[in-house]
Short mmCIF file of C-alpha atoms in Angstrom, two decimals:
data_model
loop_
_atom_site.label_atom_id
_atom_site.label_comp_id
_atom_site.label_asym_id
_atom_site.label_seq_id
_atom_site.Cartn_x
_atom_site.Cartn_y
_atom_site.Cartn_z
CA UNK S 282 156.03 156.45 -243.62
CA UNK S 283 156.54 152.81 -242.53
CA UNK S 284 159.75 153.86 -240.89
CA UNK S 285 157.88 156.57 -238.95
CA UNK S 286 155.24 154.05 -237.69
CA UNK S 287 157.89 151.61 -236.57
CA UNK S 288 159.63 154.40 -234.69
CA UNK S 289 156.46 155.16 -232.57
CA UNK S 290 155.19 151.58 -232.13
CA UNK S 291 158.45 150.06 -230.96
CA UNK S 292 158.28 151.36 -227.35
CA UNK S 293 154.68 150.17 -226.89
CA UNK S 294 155.53 146.71 -228.12
CA UNK S 295 158.40 146.57 -225.66
CA UNK S 296 156.04 147.44 -222.75
CA UNK S 297 153.58 144.75 -223.78
CA UNK S 298 156.34 142.15 -223.89
CA UNK S 299 157.45 143.08 -220.32
CA UNK S 300 153.93 142.83 -218.91
CA UNK S 301 153.03 139.56 -220.52
CA UNK S 302 155.31 137.30 -218.36
CA UNK S 303 154.14 138.96 -215.12
CA UNK S 304 150.52 138.23 -215.91
CA UNK S 305 151.43 134.64 -216.72
CA UNK S 306 153.22 134.29 -213.39
CA UNK S 307 150.28 135.83 -211.57
CA UNK S 308 147.99 133.36 -213.22
CA UNK S 309 150.29 130.48 -212.35
CA UNK S 310 150.45 131.60 -208.65
CA UNK S 311 146.70 131.34 -208.22
CA UNK S 312 146.73 127.77 -206.93
CA UNK S 313 143.44 126.68 -205.41
CA UNK S 314 143.67 125.86 -201.65
CA UNK S 315 143.03 122.26 -200.75
CA UNK S 316 139.64 121.66 -199.19
CA UNK S 317 139.66 121.05 -195.44
CA UNK S 318 138.74 117.57 -194.36
CA UNK S 319 135.43 117.13 -192.62
CA UNK S 320 135.72 117.73 -188.89
CA UNK S 321 139.25 119.19 -189.07
CA UNK S 322 138.12 122.80 -188.48
CA UNK S 323 137.36 122.10 -184.80
CA UNK S 324 140.79 120.53 -184.31
CA UNK S 325 142.82 123.46 -185.60
CA UNK S 326 145.49 124.31 -183.06
CA UNK S 327 145.46 127.87 -181.67
CA UNK S 328 149.04 128.73 -180.68
CA UNK S 329 147.98 131.96 -178.96
CA UNK S 330 145.47 130.48 -176.55
CA UNK S 331 146.87 130.08 -173.03
CA UNK S 332 145.76 126.96 -171.25
CA UNK S 333 144.36 127.94 -167.83
CA UNK S 334 145.79 125.97 -164.90
CA UNK S 335 143.58 123.55 -163.03
CA UNK S 336 142.89 124.84 -159.51
CA UNK S 337 141.91 122.45 -156.77
CA UNK S 338 139.71 123.99 -154.08
CA UNK S 339 140.79 123.30 -150.51
CA UNK S 340 138.21 123.93 -147.80
CA UNK S 341 139.75 126.17 -145.11
CA UNK S 342 140.05 124.75 -141.65
CA UNK S 343 138.17 126.71 -139.00
CA UNK S 344 139.52 124.95 -135.93
CA UNK S 345 140.18 127.29 -132.98
CA UNK S 346 143.87 126.97 -132.27
CA UNK S 347 144.51 129.24 -129.31
CA UNK S 348 142.10 130.45 -126.65
CA UNK S 349 142.77 133.94 -125.30
CA UNK S 350 141.43 135.87 -122.34
CA UNK S 351 138.47 138.14 -123.10
CA UNK S 352 139.62 141.75 -123.46
CA UNK S 353 137.73 144.79 -124.72
CA UNK S 354 137.62 145.07 -128.49
CA UNK S 355 140.02 147.67 -129.87
CA UNK S 356 137.06 149.52 -131.37
CA UNK S 357 134.92 149.45 -128.22
CA UNK S 358 134.13 152.56 -126.20
CA UNK S 359 136.02 151.07 -123.26
CA UNK S 360 139.22 150.60 -125.27
CA UNK S 361 138.94 154.10 -126.79
CA UNK S 362 138.06 155.88 -123.53
CA UNK S 363 141.63 157.00 -122.79
CA UNK S 364 143.03 159.61 -125.16
CA UNK S 365 145.30 161.97 -123.29
CA UNK S 366 147.09 163.21 -126.39
CA UNK S 367 146.04 166.83 -126.86
CA UNK S 368 144.28 167.45 -130.15
CA UNK S 369 142.26 170.19 -131.81
CA UNK S 370 139.76 171.59 -129.33
CA UNK S 371 136.17 170.71 -129.98
CA UNK S 372 133.53 173.42 -130.05
CA UNK S 373 129.84 173.32 -129.25
CA UNK S 374 128.73 172.98 -132.84
CA UNK S 375 127.51 170.21 -135.07
CA UNK S 376 127.73 170.03 -138.84
CA UNK S 377 124.42 169.89 -140.67
CA UNK S 378 124.95 168.38 -144.13
CA UNK S 379 121.26 167.89 -144.95
CA UNK S 380 121.06 171.26 -146.71
CA UNK S 381 124.15 172.16 -148.71
CA UNK S 382 124.50 175.42 -150.63
CA UNK S 383 127.00 175.02 -153.46
CA UNK S 384 129.05 172.59 -151.40
CA UNK S 385 129.30 174.80 -148.31
CA UNK S 386 128.25 172.96 -145.08
CA UNK S 387 126.20 174.93 -142.59
CA UNK S 388 127.37 175.04 -138.98
CA UNK S 389 124.56 175.17 -136.43
CA UNK S 390 124.69 175.53 -132.66
CA UNK S 391 123.16 172.83 -130.47
CA UNK S 392 119.86 173.86 -128.90
CA UNK S 393 119.28 171.04 -126.39
CA UNK S 394 118.00 172.36 -123.07
CA UNK S 395 117.74 170.87 -119.59
CA UNK S 396 116.03 172.03 -116.40
CA UNK S 397 118.68 172.99 -113.85
CA UNK S 398 117.79 174.83 -110.62
CA UNK S 399 114.26 175.43 -111.94
CA UNK S 400 115.48 177.39 -114.96
CA UNK S 401 115.84 176.27 -118.57
CA UNK S 402 119.31 176.79 -119.99
CA UNK S 403 121.19 175.43 -122.97
CA UNK S 404 123.29 172.36 -122.36
CA UNK S 405 126.00 173.93 -124.53
CA UNK S 406 126.04 176.94 -122.22
CA UNK S 407 126.27 174.82 -119.07
CA UNK S 408 128.96 172.43 -120.27
CA UNK S 409 131.91 173.58 -122.37
CA UNK S 410 131.77 170.38 -124.48
CA UNK S 411 128.65 168.27 -124.89
CA UNK S 412 129.18 164.97 -126.71
CA UNK S 413 126.59 162.19 -126.46
CA UNK S 414 128.76 159.55 -128.19
CA UNK S 415 132.36 159.75 -126.94
CA UNK S 416 133.42 159.14 -123.34
CA UNK S 417 136.44 161.39 -123.65
CA UNK S 418 135.93 164.23 -126.13
CA UNK S 419 138.06 166.65 -124.08
CA UNK S 420 141.56 165.54 -125.12
CA UNK S 421 143.08 166.93 -121.90
CA UNK S 422 146.24 165.32 -120.52
CA UNK S 423 145.82 165.25 -116.75
CA UNK S 424 149.57 164.79 -116.27
CA UNK S 425 150.12 168.34 -117.55
CA UNK S 426 148.03 170.07 -114.92
CA UNK S 427 150.09 172.72 -113.15
CA UNK S 428 147.62 173.96 -110.58
CA UNK S 429 145.68 172.22 -107.85
CA UNK S 430 141.94 172.27 -108.49
CA UNK S 431 139.59 172.12 -105.49
CA UNK S 432 136.22 170.53 -106.23
CA UNK S 433 133.25 170.72 -103.86
CA UNK S 434 131.64 167.31 -104.00
CA UNK S 435 128.92 168.20 -101.50
CA UNK S 436 127.27 171.63 -101.03
CA UNK S 437 124.48 171.40 -98.43
CA UNK S 438 123.64 175.10 -98.79
CA UNK S 439 122.67 174.46 -102.41
CA UNK S 440 121.00 171.14 -101.59
CA UNK S 441 123.64 169.19 -103.50
CA UNK S 442 124.57 165.91 -101.87
CA UNK S 443 126.37 162.67 -102.66
CA UNK S 444 125.03 159.13 -102.72
CA UNK S 445 126.60 155.72 -103.21
CA UNK S 446 125.80 154.08 -106.56
CA UNK S 447 124.50 150.83 -104.97
CA UNK S 448 122.68 149.81 -101.81
CA UNK S 449 125.82 147.92 -100.78
CA UNK S 450 129.26 148.27 -102.33
CA UNK S 451 131.32 145.06 -102.02
CA UNK S 452 134.50 145.70 -104.02
CA UNK S 453 135.52 142.84 -106.34
CA UNK S 454 138.18 144.51 -108.51
CA UNK S 455 140.36 147.57 -107.96
CA UNK S 456 141.51 150.38 -110.21
CA UNK S 457 144.84 149.52 -111.82
CA UNK S 458 146.72 146.83 -113.70
CA UNK S 459 144.65 143.70 -114.31
CA UNK S 460 145.76 140.80 -116.47
CA UNK S 461 147.66 142.63 -119.18
CA UNK S 462 145.56 145.75 -119.43
CA UNK S 463 144.63 148.69 -117.25
CA UNK S 464 141.32 148.71 -115.39
CA UNK S 465 140.09 152.32 -115.27
CA UNK S 466 137.42 151.86 -112.61
CA UNK S 467 136.33 149.57 -109.80
CA UNK S 468 133.94 146.61 -109.93
CA UNK S 469 131.15 146.47 -107.35
CA UNK S 470 129.26 143.23 -106.83
CA UNK S 471 125.51 143.12 -107.42
CA UNK S 472 122.70 140.90 -108.66
CA UNK S 473 121.16 141.40 -112.08
CA UNK S 474 118.28 143.84 -111.73
CA UNK S 475 119.65 145.67 -108.67
CA UNK S 476 119.10 149.44 -108.59
CA UNK S 477 121.95 151.65 -109.80
CA UNK S 478 121.78 155.28 -108.65
CA UNK S 479 123.43 158.58 -109.61
CA UNK S 480 126.38 159.51 -107.40
CA UNK S 481 125.82 163.30 -107.62
CA UNK S 482 123.43 165.81 -109.18
CA UNK S 483 124.01 166.33 -112.87
CA UNK S 484 122.94 165.65 -116.43
CA UNK S 485 123.15 162.35 -118.34
CA UNK S 486 125.59 162.85 -121.20
CA UNK S 487 125.77 159.32 -122.65
CA UNK S 488 123.37 156.38 -122.64
CA UNK S 489 124.77 153.83 -125.05
CA UNK S 490 125.44 150.18 -125.93
CA UNK S 491 129.07 149.04 -126.21
CA UNK S 492 129.16 145.35 -127.06
CA UNK S 493 132.96 145.10 -127.00
CA UNK S 494 133.42 146.54 -123.49
CA UNK S 495 130.98 148.36 -121.20
CA UNK S 496 127.78 146.80 -122.54
CA UNK S 497 124.85 149.07 -121.60
CA UNK S 498 126.38 152.06 -119.87
CA UNK S 499 125.59 155.57 -118.67
CA UNK S 500 127.86 158.57 -118.18
CA UNK S 501 126.67 161.50 -116.04
CA UNK S 502 128.22 164.98 -115.98
CA UNK S 503 127.99 166.55 -112.50
CA UNK S 504 127.91 170.05 -111.04
CA UNK S 505 131.16 169.52 -109.18
CA UNK S 506 133.16 168.98 -112.40
CA UNK S 507 133.54 165.19 -112.33
CA UNK S 508 131.80 162.60 -114.47
CA UNK S 509 130.77 159.13 -113.34
CA UNK S 510 130.33 156.07 -115.55
CA UNK S 511 128.12 153.04 -114.84
CA UNK S 512 128.90 149.96 -116.98
CA UNK S 513 127.45 146.47 -117.70
CA UNK S 514 123.87 147.54 -116.94
CA UNK S 515 121.03 145.21 -117.86
CA UNK S 516 118.95 148.31 -118.60
CA UNK S 517 119.50 152.07 -118.71
CA UNK S 518 116.50 154.07 -117.47
CA UNK S 519 117.51 157.63 -118.46
CA UNK S 520 118.31 159.32 -121.76
CA UNK S 521 120.99 161.90 -122.63
CA UNK S 522 119.97 165.37 -121.48
CA UNK S 523 118.08 164.08 -118.43
CA UNK S 524 118.72 166.01 -115.22
CA UNK S 525 119.21 163.61 -112.27
CA UNK S 526 119.57 164.11 -108.54
CA UNK S 527 122.05 162.25 -106.34
CA UNK S 528 120.55 158.88 -105.38
CA UNK S 529 118.06 158.87 -108.27
CA UNK S 530 117.49 155.51 -109.98
CA UNK S 531 119.19 155.58 -113.39
CA UNK S 532 119.61 151.92 -114.34
CA UNK S 533 119.51 148.25 -113.44
CA UNK S 534 122.63 146.19 -112.79
CA UNK S 535 123.62 143.33 -115.05
CA UNK S 536 126.39 141.61 -116.96
CA UNK S 537 126.28 143.04 -120.47
CA UNK S 538 129.27 143.62 -122.77
CA UNK S 539 132.62 142.04 -121.89
CA UNK S 540 131.58 140.78 -118.49
CA UNK S 541 131.94 137.38 -116.86
CA UNK S 542 129.35 137.96 -114.13
CA UNK S 543 126.88 140.48 -112.73
CA UNK S 544 128.65 143.57 -111.39
CA UNK S 545 128.77 147.35 -111.75
CA UNK S 546 131.82 148.83 -113.42
CA UNK S 547 132.08 152.29 -111.79
CA UNK S 548 134.40 155.04 -113.01
CA UNK S 549 135.16 158.58 -111.87
CA UNK S 550 136.65 160.98 -114.44
CA UNK S 551 137.76 164.59 -114.64
CA UNK S 552 137.83 166.04 -118.17
CA UNK S 553 138.09 162.51 -119.53
CA UNK S 554 140.94 161.45 -117.23
CA UNK S 555 140.05 158.42 -115.06
CA UNK S 556 140.62 158.79 -111.31
CA UNK S 557 140.91 155.88 -108.91
CA UNK S 558 137.45 155.88 -107.24
CA UNK S 559 139.01 154.66 -104.00
CA UNK S 560 140.71 158.06 -103.69
CA UNK S 561 137.24 159.60 -103.44
CA UNK S 562 135.16 156.83 -101.83
CA UNK S 563 135.49 154.57 -98.81
CA UNK S 564 133.55 151.62 -100.24
CA UNK S 565 133.66 149.32 -97.19
CA UNK S 566 132.32 152.12 -94.96
CA UNK S 567 129.85 153.22 -97.65
CA UNK S 568 130.73 156.93 -97.76
CA UNK S 569 132.78 159.69 -99.37
CA UNK S 570 136.23 160.19 -97.89
CA UNK S 571 135.78 164.00 -97.90
CA UNK S 572 133.24 166.57 -99.02
CA UNK S 573 135.85 168.14 -101.29
CA UNK S 574 138.42 166.69 -103.65
CA UNK S 575 141.70 168.00 -105.05
CA UNK S 576 142.69 167.40 -108.67
CA UNK S 577 146.46 167.37 -109.27
CA UNK S 578 148.74 165.94 -111.96
CA UNK S 579 149.89 163.31 -109.44
CA UNK S 580 146.50 161.58 -109.77
CA UNK S 581 147.38 160.62 -113.34
CA UNK S 582 150.95 159.39 -112.95
CA UNK S 583 149.62 155.87 -113.47
CA UNK S 584 149.13 156.64 -117.16
CA UNK S 585 152.72 155.72 -118.09
CA UNK S 586 152.16 152.28 -116.53
CA UNK S 587 148.89 151.99 -118.42
CA UNK S 588 150.69 152.66 -121.71
CA UNK S 589 153.25 149.96 -120.92
CA UNK S 590 150.44 147.53 -120.05
CA UNK S 591 148.77 148.28 -123.36
CA UNK S 592 152.05 147.70 -125.22
CA UNK S 593 152.54 144.36 -123.45
CA UNK S 594 148.98 143.35 -124.34
CA UNK S 595 149.60 144.13 -128.02
CA UNK S 596 152.89 142.21 -127.97
CA UNK S 597 151.25 139.15 -126.40
CA UNK S 598 148.38 139.34 -128.86
CA UNK S 599 150.84 139.47 -131.75
CA UNK S 600 152.77 136.51 -130.30
CA UNK S 601 149.55 134.50 -129.96
CA UNK S 602 148.63 135.28 -133.56
CA UNK S 603 152.11 134.28 -134.69
CA UNK S 604 151.85 130.99 -132.80
CA UNK S 605 148.47 130.38 -134.38
CA UNK S 606 150.01 130.86 -137.81
CA UNK S 607 152.84 128.46 -137.03
CA UNK S 608 150.67 125.68 -135.61
CA UNK S 609 147.99 124.21 -137.89
CA UNK S 610 145.64 121.44 -136.83
CA UNK S 611 142.83 119.49 -138.49
CA UNK S 612 139.83 117.94 -136.77
CA UNK S 613 139.34 114.48 -138.27
CA UNK S 614 135.98 113.85 -139.89
CA UNK S 615 134.37 110.57 -140.81
CA UNK S 616 135.85 109.26 -144.07
CA UNK S 617 139.11 111.23 -143.86
CA UNK S 618 142.26 109.42 -144.97
CA UNK S 619 145.86 110.35 -144.36
CA UNK S 620 146.51 110.86 -148.06
CA UNK S 621 143.48 113.14 -148.47
CA UNK S 622 144.44 115.27 -145.47
CA UNK S 623 148.03 115.51 -146.71
CA UNK S 624 146.84 116.59 -150.15
CA UNK S 625 144.40 119.11 -148.66
CA UNK S 626 147.12 120.96 -146.73
CA UNK S 627 149.93 120.41 -149.23
CA UNK S 628 152.14 118.35 -146.92
CA UNK S 629 153.55 114.85 -147.09
CA UNK S 630 152.08 111.83 -145.35
CA UNK S 631 155.48 111.27 -143.75
CA UNK S 632 155.23 114.72 -142.10
CA UNK S 633 151.78 113.92 -140.74
CA UNK S 634 153.02 110.67 -139.27
CA UNK S 635 156.06 112.37 -137.75
CA UNK S 636 153.97 115.12 -136.09
CA UNK S 637 151.31 112.75 -134.81
CA UNK S 638 153.24 109.83 -133.33
CA UNK S 639 153.34 107.69 -136.47
CA UNK S 640 149.55 107.66 -136.63
CA UNK S 641 148.02 105.09 -138.97
CA UNK S 642 144.32 105.09 -138.15
CA UNK S 643 142.35 108.37 -138.21
CA UNK S 644 139.61 108.51 -135.60
CA UNK S 645 136.78 111.02 -136.18
CA UNK S 646 136.73 113.83 -133.62
CA UNK S 647 140.47 113.64 -132.88
CA UNK S 648 142.83 116.49 -133.78
CA UNK S 649 145.60 115.93 -136.31
CA UNK S 650 148.56 118.28 -136.27
CA UNK S 651 149.48 119.49 -139.75
CA UNK S 652 152.36 121.96 -139.19
#
């Protein structure tokens, strides 16, 4: 019996002997951590925190470096008034997005009406394209005309006559290349407040402000197929959709927009293509050259020159900007020192002395060349 008990207890004793040392080791490993010294917790080093660099603010210099001649802004109506590249034809519709049905926009026809020859008709029916915002919505390239179009400027039997836009028409600037851009009309001298009159019978299509070019201007669509534009007005007296007779007062002369003095900028256009007004008018003799006018592609051969002029203007503008980037100046203020200016622009004091004639004393109001 004792032998039988020994036989079954032996394995269990062996297991207990194997576990006993492990427990002792586990007990020995439990060493209490030393207490942190007072104030040491805030000084523990964090190896994963990135130290942000110190950035020194430098006030930008706003000194005007290069003065350029005033030209129309690229986004002005005047700059955007020549688009001969044919594009998708516009239709007499406008998109009404105020009421949408499951994302589908509704297309509605314009219903503006004007009184023409004592009968009310839709503007859309009288003019193939009616746009009260864009000078040239037609996208017709006049150079591609194949036929000769004969326009009747004056029709006495229908009581349609022509008038000069001003009481006198002293010409101060011609149609063509001017500076390094193309001038698409003529400039007629006037005093601010002088009367500006419609050249032919027609309907006012645009009455708008263009701060980067024409200023206050009007554009009138005429029976005979041409459109006339009147720029730099001090005040426009008619609204889009107004029917006007030749010689009717439509505005007052001025010098608004990109203008250096009071004058009328006067343009003649056919389907958006500018025509030299001196081909239609004899300004010194204050009259039309003829009662009719022929439209041919030859009238618009100047456009290639206009494109080259525009390219030259862009190139010169880019060169001026590049020069401005290369040359940096600083206007000296009271309290400035050479070391502070050098630090501000990240250059050496030796460079400042070299570029400014070995300057030693900085005088407020003077200009210091930096680069």
